[in-house]
mmCIF file of C-alpha atoms in Angstrom:
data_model
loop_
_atom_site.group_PDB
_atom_site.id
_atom_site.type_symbol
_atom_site.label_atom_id
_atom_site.label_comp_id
_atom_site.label_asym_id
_atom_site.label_seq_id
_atom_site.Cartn_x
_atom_site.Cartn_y
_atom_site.Cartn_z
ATOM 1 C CA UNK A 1 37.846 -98.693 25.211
ATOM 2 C CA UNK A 2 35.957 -95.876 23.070
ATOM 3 C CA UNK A 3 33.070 -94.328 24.449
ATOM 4 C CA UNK A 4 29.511 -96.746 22.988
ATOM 5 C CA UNK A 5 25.872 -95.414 22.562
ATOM 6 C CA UNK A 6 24.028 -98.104 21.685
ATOM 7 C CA UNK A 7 20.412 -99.586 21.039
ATOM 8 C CA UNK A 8 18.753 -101.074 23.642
ATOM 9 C CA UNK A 9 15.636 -101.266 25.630
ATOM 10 C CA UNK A 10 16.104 -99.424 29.293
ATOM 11 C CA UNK A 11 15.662 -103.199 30.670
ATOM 12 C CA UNK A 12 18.728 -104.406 29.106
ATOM 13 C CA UNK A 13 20.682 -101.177 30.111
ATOM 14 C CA UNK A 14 19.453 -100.939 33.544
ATOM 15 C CA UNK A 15 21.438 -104.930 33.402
ATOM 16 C CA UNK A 16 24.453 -103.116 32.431
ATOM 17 C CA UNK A 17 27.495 -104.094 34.517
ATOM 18 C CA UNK A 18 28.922 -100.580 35.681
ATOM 19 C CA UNK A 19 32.674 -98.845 35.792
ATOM 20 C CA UNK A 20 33.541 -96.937 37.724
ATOM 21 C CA UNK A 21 35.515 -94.031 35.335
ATOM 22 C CA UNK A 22 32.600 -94.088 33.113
ATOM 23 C CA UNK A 23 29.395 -92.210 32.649
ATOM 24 C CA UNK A 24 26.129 -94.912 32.299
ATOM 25 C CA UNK A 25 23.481 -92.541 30.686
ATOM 26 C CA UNK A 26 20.603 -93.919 29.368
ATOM 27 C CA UNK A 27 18.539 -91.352 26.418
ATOM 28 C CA UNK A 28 16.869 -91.921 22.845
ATOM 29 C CA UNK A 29 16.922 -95.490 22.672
ATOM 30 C CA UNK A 30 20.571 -95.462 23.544
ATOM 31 C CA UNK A 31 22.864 -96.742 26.196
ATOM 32 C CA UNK A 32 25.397 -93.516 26.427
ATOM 33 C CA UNK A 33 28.633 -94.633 28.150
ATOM 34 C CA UNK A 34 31.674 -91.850 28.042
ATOM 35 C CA UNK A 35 34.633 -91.307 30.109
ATOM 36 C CA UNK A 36 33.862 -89.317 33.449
ATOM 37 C CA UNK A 37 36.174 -85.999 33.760
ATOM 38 C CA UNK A 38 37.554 -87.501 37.276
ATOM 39 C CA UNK A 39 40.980 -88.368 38.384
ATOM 40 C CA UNK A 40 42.002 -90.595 41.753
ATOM 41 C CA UNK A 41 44.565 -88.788 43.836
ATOM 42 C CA UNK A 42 47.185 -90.770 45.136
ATOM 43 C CA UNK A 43 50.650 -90.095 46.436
ATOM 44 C CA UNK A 44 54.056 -91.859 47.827
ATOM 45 C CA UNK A 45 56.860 -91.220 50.602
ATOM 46 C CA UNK A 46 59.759 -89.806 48.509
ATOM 47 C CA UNK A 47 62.888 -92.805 48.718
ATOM 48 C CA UNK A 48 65.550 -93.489 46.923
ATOM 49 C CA UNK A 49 65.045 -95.856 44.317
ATOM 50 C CA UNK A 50 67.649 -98.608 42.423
ATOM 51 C CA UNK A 51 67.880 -97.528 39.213
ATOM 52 C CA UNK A 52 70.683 -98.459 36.398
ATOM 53 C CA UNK A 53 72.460 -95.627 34.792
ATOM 54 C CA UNK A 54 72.721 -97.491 31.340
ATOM 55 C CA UNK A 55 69.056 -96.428 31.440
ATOM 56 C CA UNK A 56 70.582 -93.644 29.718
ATOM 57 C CA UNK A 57 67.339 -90.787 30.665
ATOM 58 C CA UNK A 58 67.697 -87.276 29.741
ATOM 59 C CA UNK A 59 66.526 -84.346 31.943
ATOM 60 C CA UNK A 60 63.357 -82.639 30.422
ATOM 61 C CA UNK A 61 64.504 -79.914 28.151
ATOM 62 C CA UNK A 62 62.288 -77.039 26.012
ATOM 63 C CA UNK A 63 64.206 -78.671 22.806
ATOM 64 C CA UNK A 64 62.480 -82.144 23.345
ATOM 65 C CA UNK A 65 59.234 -79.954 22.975
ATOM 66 C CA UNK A 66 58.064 -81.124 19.884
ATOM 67 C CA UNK A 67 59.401 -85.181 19.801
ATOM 68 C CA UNK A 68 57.304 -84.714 23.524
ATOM 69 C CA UNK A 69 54.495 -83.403 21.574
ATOM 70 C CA UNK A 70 54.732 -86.403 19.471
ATOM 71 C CA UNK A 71 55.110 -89.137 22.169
ATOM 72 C CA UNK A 72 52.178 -87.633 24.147
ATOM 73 C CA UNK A 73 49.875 -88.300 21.005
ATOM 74 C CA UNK A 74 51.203 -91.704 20.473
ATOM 75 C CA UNK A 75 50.961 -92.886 24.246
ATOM 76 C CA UNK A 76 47.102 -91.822 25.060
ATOM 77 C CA UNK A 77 45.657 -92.581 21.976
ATOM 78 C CA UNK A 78 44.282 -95.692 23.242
ATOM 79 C CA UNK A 79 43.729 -94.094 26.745
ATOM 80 C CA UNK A 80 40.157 -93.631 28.450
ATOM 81 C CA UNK A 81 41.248 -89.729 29.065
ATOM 82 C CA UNK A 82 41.308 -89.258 25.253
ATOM 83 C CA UNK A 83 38.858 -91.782 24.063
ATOM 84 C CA UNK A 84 36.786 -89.639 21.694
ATOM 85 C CA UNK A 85 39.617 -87.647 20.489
ATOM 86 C CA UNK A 86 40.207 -87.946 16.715
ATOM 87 C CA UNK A 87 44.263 -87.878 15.904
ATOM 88 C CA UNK A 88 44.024 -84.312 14.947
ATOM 89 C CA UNK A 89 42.708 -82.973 17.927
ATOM 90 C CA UNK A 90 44.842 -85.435 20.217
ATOM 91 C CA UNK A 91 47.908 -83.733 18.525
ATOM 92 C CA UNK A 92 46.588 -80.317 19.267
ATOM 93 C CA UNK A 93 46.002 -81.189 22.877
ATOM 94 C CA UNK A 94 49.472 -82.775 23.029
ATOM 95 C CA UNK A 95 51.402 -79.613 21.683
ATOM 96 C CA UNK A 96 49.234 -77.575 24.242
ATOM 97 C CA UNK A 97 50.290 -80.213 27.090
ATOM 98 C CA UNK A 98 54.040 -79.125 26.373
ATOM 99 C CA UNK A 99 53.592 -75.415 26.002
ATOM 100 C CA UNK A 100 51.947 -75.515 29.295
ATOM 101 C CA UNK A 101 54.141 -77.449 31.263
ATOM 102 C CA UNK A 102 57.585 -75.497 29.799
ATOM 103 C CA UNK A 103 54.888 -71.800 30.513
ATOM 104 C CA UNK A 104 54.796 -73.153 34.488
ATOM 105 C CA UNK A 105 50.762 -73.149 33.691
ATOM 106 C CA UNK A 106 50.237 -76.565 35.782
ATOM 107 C CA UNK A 107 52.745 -75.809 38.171
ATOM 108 C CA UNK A 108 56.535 -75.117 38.377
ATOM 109 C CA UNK A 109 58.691 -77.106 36.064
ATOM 110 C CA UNK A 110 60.558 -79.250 38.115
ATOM 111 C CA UNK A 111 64.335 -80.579 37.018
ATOM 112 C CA UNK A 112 63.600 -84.027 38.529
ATOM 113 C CA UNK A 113 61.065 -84.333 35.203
ATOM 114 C CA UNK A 114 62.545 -87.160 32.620
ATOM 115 C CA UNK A 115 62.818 -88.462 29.149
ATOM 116 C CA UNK A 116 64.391 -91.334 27.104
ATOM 117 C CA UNK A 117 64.506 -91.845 23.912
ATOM 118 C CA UNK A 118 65.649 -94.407 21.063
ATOM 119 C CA UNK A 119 67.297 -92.518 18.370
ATOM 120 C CA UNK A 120 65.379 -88.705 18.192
ATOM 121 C CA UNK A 121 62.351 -90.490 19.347
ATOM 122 C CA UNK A 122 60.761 -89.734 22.915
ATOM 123 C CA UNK A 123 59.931 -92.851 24.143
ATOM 124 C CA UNK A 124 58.552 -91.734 27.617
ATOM 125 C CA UNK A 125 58.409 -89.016 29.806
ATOM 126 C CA UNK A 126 57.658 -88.055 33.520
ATOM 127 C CA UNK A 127 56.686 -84.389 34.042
ATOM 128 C CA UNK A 128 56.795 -83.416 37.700
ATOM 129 C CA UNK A 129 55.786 -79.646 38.824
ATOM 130 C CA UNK A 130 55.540 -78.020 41.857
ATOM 131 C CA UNK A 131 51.934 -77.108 43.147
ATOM 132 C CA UNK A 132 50.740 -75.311 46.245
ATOM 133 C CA UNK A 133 51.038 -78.875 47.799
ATOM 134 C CA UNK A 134 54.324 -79.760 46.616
ATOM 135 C CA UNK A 135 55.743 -81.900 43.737
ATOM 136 C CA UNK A 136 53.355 -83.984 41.492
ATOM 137 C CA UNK A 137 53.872 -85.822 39.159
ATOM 138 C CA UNK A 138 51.212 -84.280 36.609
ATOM 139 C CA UNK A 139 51.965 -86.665 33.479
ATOM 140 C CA UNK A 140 53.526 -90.077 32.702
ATOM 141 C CA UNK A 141 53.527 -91.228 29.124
ATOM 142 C CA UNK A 142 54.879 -94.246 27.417
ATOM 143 C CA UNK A 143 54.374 -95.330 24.066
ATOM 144 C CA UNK A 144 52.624 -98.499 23.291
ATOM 145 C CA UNK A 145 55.326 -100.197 22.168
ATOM 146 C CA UNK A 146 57.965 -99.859 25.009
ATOM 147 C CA UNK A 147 54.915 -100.517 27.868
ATOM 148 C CA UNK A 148 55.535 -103.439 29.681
ATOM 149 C CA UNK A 149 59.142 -103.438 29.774
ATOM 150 C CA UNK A 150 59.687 -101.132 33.036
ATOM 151 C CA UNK A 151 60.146 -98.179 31.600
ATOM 152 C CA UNK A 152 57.359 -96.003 33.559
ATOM 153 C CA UNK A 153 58.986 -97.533 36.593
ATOM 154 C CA UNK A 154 62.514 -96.239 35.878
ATOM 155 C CA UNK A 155 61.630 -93.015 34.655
ATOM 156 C CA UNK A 156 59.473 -92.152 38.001
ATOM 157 C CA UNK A 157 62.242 -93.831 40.201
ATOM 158 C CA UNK A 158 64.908 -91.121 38.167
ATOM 159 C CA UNK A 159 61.918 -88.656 39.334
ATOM 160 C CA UNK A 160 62.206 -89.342 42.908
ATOM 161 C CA UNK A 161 66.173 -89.778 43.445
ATOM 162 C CA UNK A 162 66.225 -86.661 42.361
ATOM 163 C CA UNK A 163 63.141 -85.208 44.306
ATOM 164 C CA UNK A 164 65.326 -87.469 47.131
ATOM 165 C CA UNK A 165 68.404 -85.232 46.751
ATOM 166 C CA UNK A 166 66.906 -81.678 46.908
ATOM 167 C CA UNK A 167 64.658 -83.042 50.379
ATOM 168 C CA UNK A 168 61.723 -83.461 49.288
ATOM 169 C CA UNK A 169 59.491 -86.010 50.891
ATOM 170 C CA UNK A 170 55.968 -86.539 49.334
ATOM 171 C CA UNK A 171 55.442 -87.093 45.465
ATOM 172 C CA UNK A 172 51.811 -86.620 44.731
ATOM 173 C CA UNK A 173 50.432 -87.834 41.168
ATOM 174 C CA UNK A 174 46.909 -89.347 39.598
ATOM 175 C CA UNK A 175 45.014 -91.368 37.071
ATOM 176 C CA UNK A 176 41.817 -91.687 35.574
ATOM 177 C CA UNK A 177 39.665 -94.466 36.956
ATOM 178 C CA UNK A 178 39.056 -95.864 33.634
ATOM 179 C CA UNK A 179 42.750 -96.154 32.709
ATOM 180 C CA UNK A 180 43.250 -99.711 34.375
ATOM 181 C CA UNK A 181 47.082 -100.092 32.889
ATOM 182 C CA UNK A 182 47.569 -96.480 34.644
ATOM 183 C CA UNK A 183 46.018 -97.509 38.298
ATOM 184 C CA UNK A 184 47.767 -100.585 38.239
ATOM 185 C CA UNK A 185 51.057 -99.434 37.585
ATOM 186 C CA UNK A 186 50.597 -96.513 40.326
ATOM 187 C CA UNK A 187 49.706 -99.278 42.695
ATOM 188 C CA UNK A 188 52.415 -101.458 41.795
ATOM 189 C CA UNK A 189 55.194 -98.372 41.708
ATOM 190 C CA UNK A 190 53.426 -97.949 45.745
ATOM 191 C CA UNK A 191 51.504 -94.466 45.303
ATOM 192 C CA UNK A 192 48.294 -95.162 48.288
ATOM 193 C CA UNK A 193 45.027 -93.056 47.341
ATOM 194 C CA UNK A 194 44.313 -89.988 48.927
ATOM 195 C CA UNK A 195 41.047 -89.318 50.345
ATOM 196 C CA UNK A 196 38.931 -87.671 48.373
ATOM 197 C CA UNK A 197 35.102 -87.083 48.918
ATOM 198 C CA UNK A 198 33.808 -86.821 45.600
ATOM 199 C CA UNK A 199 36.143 -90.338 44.667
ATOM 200 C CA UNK A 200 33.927 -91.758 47.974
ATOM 201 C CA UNK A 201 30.750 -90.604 46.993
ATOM 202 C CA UNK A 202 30.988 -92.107 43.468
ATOM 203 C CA UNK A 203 32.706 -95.538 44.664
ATOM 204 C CA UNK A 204 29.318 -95.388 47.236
ATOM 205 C CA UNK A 205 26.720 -94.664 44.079
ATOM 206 C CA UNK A 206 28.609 -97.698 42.275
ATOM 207 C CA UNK A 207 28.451 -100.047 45.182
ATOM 208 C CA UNK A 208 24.458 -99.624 45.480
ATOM 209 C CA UNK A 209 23.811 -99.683 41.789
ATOM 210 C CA UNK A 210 26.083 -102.798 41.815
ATOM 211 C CA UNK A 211 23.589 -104.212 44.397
ATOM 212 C CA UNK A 212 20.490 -103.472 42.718
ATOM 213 C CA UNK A 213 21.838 -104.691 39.311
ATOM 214 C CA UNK A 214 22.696 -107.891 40.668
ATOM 215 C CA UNK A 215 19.470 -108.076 42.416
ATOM 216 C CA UNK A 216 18.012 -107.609 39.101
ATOM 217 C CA UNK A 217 18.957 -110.134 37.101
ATOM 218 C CA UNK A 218 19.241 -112.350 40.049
ATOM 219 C CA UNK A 219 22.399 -113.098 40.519
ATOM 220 C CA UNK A 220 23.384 -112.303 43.983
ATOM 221 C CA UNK A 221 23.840 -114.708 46.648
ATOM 222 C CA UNK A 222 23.038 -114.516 50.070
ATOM 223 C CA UNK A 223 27.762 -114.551 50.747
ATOM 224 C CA UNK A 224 27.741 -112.021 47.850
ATOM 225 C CA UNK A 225 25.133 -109.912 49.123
ATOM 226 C CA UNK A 226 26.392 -110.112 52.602
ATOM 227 C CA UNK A 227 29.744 -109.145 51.228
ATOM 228 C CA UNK A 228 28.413 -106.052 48.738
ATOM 229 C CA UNK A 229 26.077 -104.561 52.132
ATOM 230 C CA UNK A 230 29.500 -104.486 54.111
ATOM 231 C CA UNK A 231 31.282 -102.748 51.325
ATOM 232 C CA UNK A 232 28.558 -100.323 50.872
ATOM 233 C CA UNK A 233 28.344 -99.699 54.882
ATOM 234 C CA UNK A 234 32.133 -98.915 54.547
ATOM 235 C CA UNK A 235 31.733 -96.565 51.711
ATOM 236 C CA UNK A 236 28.725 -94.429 53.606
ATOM 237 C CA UNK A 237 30.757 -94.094 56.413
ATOM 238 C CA UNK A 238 33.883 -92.642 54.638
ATOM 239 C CA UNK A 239 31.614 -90.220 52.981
ATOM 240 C CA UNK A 240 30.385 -89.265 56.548
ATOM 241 C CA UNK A 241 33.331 -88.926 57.608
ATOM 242 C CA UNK A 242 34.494 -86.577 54.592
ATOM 243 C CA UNK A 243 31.571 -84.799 54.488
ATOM 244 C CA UNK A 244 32.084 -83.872 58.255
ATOM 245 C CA UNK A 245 36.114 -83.050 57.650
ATOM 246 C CA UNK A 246 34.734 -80.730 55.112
ATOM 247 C CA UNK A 247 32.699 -78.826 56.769
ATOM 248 C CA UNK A 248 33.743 -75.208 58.027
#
């Protein structure tokens, strides 16, 4: 999906069906909806994981810098993160992805990061660094054309048996909210969100405007309504109970 601004009256925008990794803006005649500069924190008990050594992966290496460069492009050019990027800037943030990560600038390289490849191509990656909260696992790319075949799943599971074998225990990561392919697969892998007060203050705006939208156009039945109200109740009390942990 590419961000839209489009012409309509505020009636038909205030009818708008909302989600939840996107900005809603309505200005000039124009429905304004653009990526939101969030990410969902989630994380997962370090385990060993089955994995097939014909998989043939490669450690992460400063040489596989620029066919990394190169695979990064390719695999989030369709993604919600990089919506609005044309292909010349999406290269220039790729190339500045890989400097980073080999220049420690998002954490410490960690040798539990992975590649494979077809040929000299980069097919996918994981990218793990250490933070001040231990290993995440800041970037997972594959390109369109190998998705779907299990190849995130084994490159992260090559992650962890290693993480496994040097004691580590937690593997933090996240996605963007409106990367659906991204949350599902970190749901399906087993990563379980971490709480997060600004995540539970947006899911709680969503949940009432979902409410009054459906209101709106009249559409909400007395189960549904019953069902939304509970959902919202459960959202205000997380934040309260966020809002309170935070608090010196």
């Amino acid at each position: 999906m590419r961000s839209r601004h489009v012409e309509m009256s505020l009636g038909e925008f205030l009818r708008l069906p909302r989600q939840l990794g996107w900005k809603h803006e309505y200005y000039g005649g124009k429905a304004h909806i653009t990526p939101r500069e969030i990410l969902v924190p989630v994380a997962i008990e370090v385990a060993l994981r089955p994995l097939d050594a014909a998989q043939g992966l490669e450690a992460v290496s400063p040489e596989a810098g620029p066919a990394l460069a190169l695979a990064f492009a390719a695999a989030f050019a369709d993604a919600a993160e990089f919506c609005d990027f044309p292909p010349s800037k999406l290269r220039e943030r790729a190339e500045e992805y890989v400097r980073d990560y080999f220049a420690g600038r998002r954490g410490e390289p960690l040798p539990a990061s992975r590649l494979a490849r077809e040929g000299q191509q980069v097919t996918g990656a994981a990218f793990v660094v250490r933070t001040g909260e231990g290993p995440l696992l800041d970037c997972l790319l594959v390109r369109a054309e190998r998705r779907r075949r299990g190849l995130a799943t084994v490159l992260v599971s090559a992650a962890m048996n290693d993480l496994h074998a040097r004691g580590e225990r937690r593997l933090q990561s996240r996605y963007h909210p409106g990367n659906e392919a991204s949350a599902a697969w970190h749901q399906c892998f087993g990563f379980v969100e971490e709480p997060d007060l600004y995540m539970a203050r947006l899911r709680l705006s969503h949940a009432a405007q979902e409410i009054h939208r459906r209101k709106r156009i009249g559409s909400l039945t007395p189960a549904e309504e019953a069902r939304l109200g509970a959902e919202r109740e459960r959202l205000a009390a997380e934040v309260a109970r966020l809002e309170e942990a935070s608090r010196p």
